[in-house]
């Protein structure tokens, strides 16, 4: 532990530092010395960073006190119109409205429907591997990891082939709002509106018609279960972003872990039946979404700290996933770690709807990767996204040797 760290000056907010990697040392320090930590923010005010596994669960278990809806789920204050838009996404709704909408959306994520995606996923994964094999040298982020999640989301929604490229590009802009290379905040807002408008049109076109894509299932659900085209527009933004960037990040983070730990690489290559357990460790290790924010609806206590009504509370999944009181040797990538109670998909009320799908995508991706390539190596510098929210990469140059 660095002697230089001091609770009075430590900063885990500054997005610049994430370009160099997750500041694990700072989070370990906070978990040990000040687990519910008041982080000052550059434009005034502050927020509580909740860094321990048990406290993240405690706050997630109490959505009436720690609201996702009141101030949204990111640390920064949003313009009023953005906040209204965000509240149309499941992620930023509180019960009872949240339960009602989530119940309707669940029809698209039943184990049966997700299971039906497997042959499609495998075929697409093989085509991603073939294209990469033909190139030999790839940017793993965009040439491989980005390709599969996008295909799956577009397939689930029945998005026409001709629109798929711009939809993912717009999704990137929504998420990359802190990274100058991907555009600034205003651009992010515009991209959300563009995706939302497109979702609205698709939902309108499909209302009252047959079809077994997720949009048709949602807008044509029987009784009072149907959601309107306007409701769908906001959900659509979330699903495009949630299902795309996160799964990509899981794949990029796992590749780097495997290239770093050649024993783990060889073990999985030799025995892909280890993958379901290993994918849980990949999720813990990578934690694609570092945090989601809540806002206190009343004065409360958390981890021994007094939280006042209106204050921001940051549920830090990454820190929780490296909590040494829950995970032995958390800084070790251990593909056989079991049990592995990571919080990469959150916990409780808002637990990720796409968890089953994401797990399946990762398993199939790696099965097909090992079947296709005899070797993989980095050929240059890895570049990370400037973000304290998404643990993503922009560039991972890799050379692949086909079998
Ligand atoms: C590795 C991939 C993924 C990760 C790490 C991830 C992570 C998360 C997290 C942390 C939450 C919030 C949990 C909370 O606030 O307690 C969440 C919610 C959500 N995720 Fe995911 N996600 C992934 C993939 C997906 C996919 C593939 C989809 C959809 C196709 C999806 C759809 C959603 C939705 C709709 C919610 C909101 C649920 C609610 O508020 O009730 N996610 N996800």
Short mmCIF file of C-alpha atoms and ligand atoms in Angstrom, two decimals, residues 60 90-92 98 102 105 109 153 156 238-239 242-244 246-247 250 283 287-289 292 294 315 317 343-355 357-358 361, ligand 1:
data_model
loop_
_atom_site.label_atom_id
_atom_site.label_comp_id
_atom_site.label_asym_id
_atom_site.label_seq_id
_atom_site.Cartn_x
_atom_site.Cartn_y
_atom_site.Cartn_z
CA UNK A 60 -28.77 -1.96 -4.01
CA UNK A 90 -35.30 0.77 -16.94
CA UNK A 91 -32.01 1.47 -15.30
CA UNK A 92 -33.21 4.83 -14.03
CA UNK A 98 -39.67 -0.13 -12.49
CA UNK A 102 -39.26 -4.71 -16.17
CA UNK A 105 -39.45 -6.35 -20.97
CA UNK A 109 -35.13 -12.35 -22.08
CA UNK A 153 -28.57 -6.89 -30.35
CA UNK A 156 -32.88 -9.52 -31.23
CA UNK A 238 -30.54 1.63 -23.10
CA UNK A 239 -30.60 -1.77 -24.74
CA UNK A 242 -26.18 -1.77 -22.45
CA UNK A 243 -25.98 -4.79 -24.65
CA UNK A 244 -23.23 -3.59 -26.89
CA UNK A 246 -20.58 -3.89 -21.98
CA UNK A 247 -20.21 -7.22 -23.72
CA UNK A 250 -16.00 -8.10 -21.25
CA UNK A 283 -16.73 -10.66 -15.47
CA UNK A 287 -16.24 -5.30 -14.46
CA UNK A 288 -17.30 -3.50 -17.68
CA UNK A 289 -19.41 -0.91 -15.80
CA UNK A 292 -23.97 3.20 -11.18
CA UNK A 294 -28.10 6.45 -6.73
CA UNK A 315 -22.23 1.92 -6.09
CA UNK A 317 -18.99 -2.52 -8.68
CA UNK A 343 -21.32 -7.69 -8.82
CA UNK A 344 -20.46 -7.04 -12.48
CA UNK A 345 -24.18 -7.28 -13.32
CA UNK A 346 -25.24 -5.26 -10.30
CA UNK A 347 -27.49 -6.67 -7.63
CA UNK A 348 -31.19 -6.77 -6.70
CA UNK A 349 -33.84 -4.57 -8.25
CA UNK A 350 -31.83 -3.60 -11.35
CA UNK A 351 -29.84 -6.81 -11.81
CA UNK A 352 -28.80 -6.91 -15.46
CA UNK A 353 -31.52 -8.24 -17.75
CA UNK A 354 -28.96 -9.33 -20.32
CA UNK A 355 -26.79 -11.37 -17.94
CA UNK A 357 -27.16 -13.49 -22.91
CA UNK A 358 -23.83 -11.84 -22.11
CA UNK A 361 -21.90 -14.60 -25.86
C1 LIG B 1 -20.96 -8.19 -19.91
C2 LIG B 1 -22.06 -7.59 -20.26
C3 LIG B 1 -22.93 -6.77 -19.36
C4 LIG B 1 -22.65 -6.17 -18.16
C5 LIG B 1 -21.33 -6.18 -17.38
C6 LIG B 1 -23.85 -5.50 -17.73
C7 LIG B 1 -23.96 -4.77 -16.53
C8 LIG B 1 -25.13 -4.26 -16.04
C9 LIG B 1 -25.26 -3.57 -14.77
C10 LIG B 1 -24.12 -3.30 -13.80
C11 LIG B 1 -26.56 -3.22 -14.64
C12 LIG B 1 -27.17 -2.40 -13.49
C13 LIG B 1 -27.40 -3.19 -12.28
C14 LIG B 1 -27.87 -2.37 -11.12
O1 LIG B 1 -28.06 -1.14 -11.24
O2 LIG B 1 -28.02 -2.97 -10.04
C15 LIG B 1 -27.25 -3.66 -15.82
C16 LIG B 1 -28.58 -3.46 -16.05
C17 LIG B 1 -29.17 -3.75 -17.25
N1 LIG B 1 -28.61 -4.43 -18.33
FE1 LIG B 1 -26.75 -5.16 -18.45
N2 LIG B 1 -24.82 -5.69 -18.65
C18 LIG B 1 -24.31 -6.47 -19.67
C19 LIG B 1 -24.97 -6.91 -20.80
C20 LIG B 1 -26.25 -6.63 -21.11
C21 LIG B 1 -26.94 -7.06 -22.29
C22 LIG B 1 -26.36 -7.97 -23.36
C23 LIG B 1 -28.19 -6.52 -22.23
C24 LIG B 1 -29.33 -6.60 -23.18
C25 LIG B 1 -29.36 -7.12 -24.32
C26 LIG B 1 -28.29 -5.76 -20.99
C27 LIG B 1 -29.41 -5.08 -20.57
C28 LIG B 1 -29.55 -4.50 -19.33
C29 LIG B 1 -30.78 -3.86 -18.87
C30 LIG B 1 -32.06 -3.72 -19.64
C31 LIG B 1 -30.54 -3.40 -17.57
C32 LIG B 1 -31.49 -2.64 -16.66
C33 LIG B 1 -32.22 -3.58 -15.78
C34 LIG B 1 -33.10 -2.89 -14.79
O3 LIG B 1 -32.89 -1.71 -14.49
O4 LIG B 1 -34.05 -3.53 -14.32
N3 LIG B 1 -27.09 -5.84 -20.35
N4 LIG B 1 -26.36 -4.31 -16.65
#
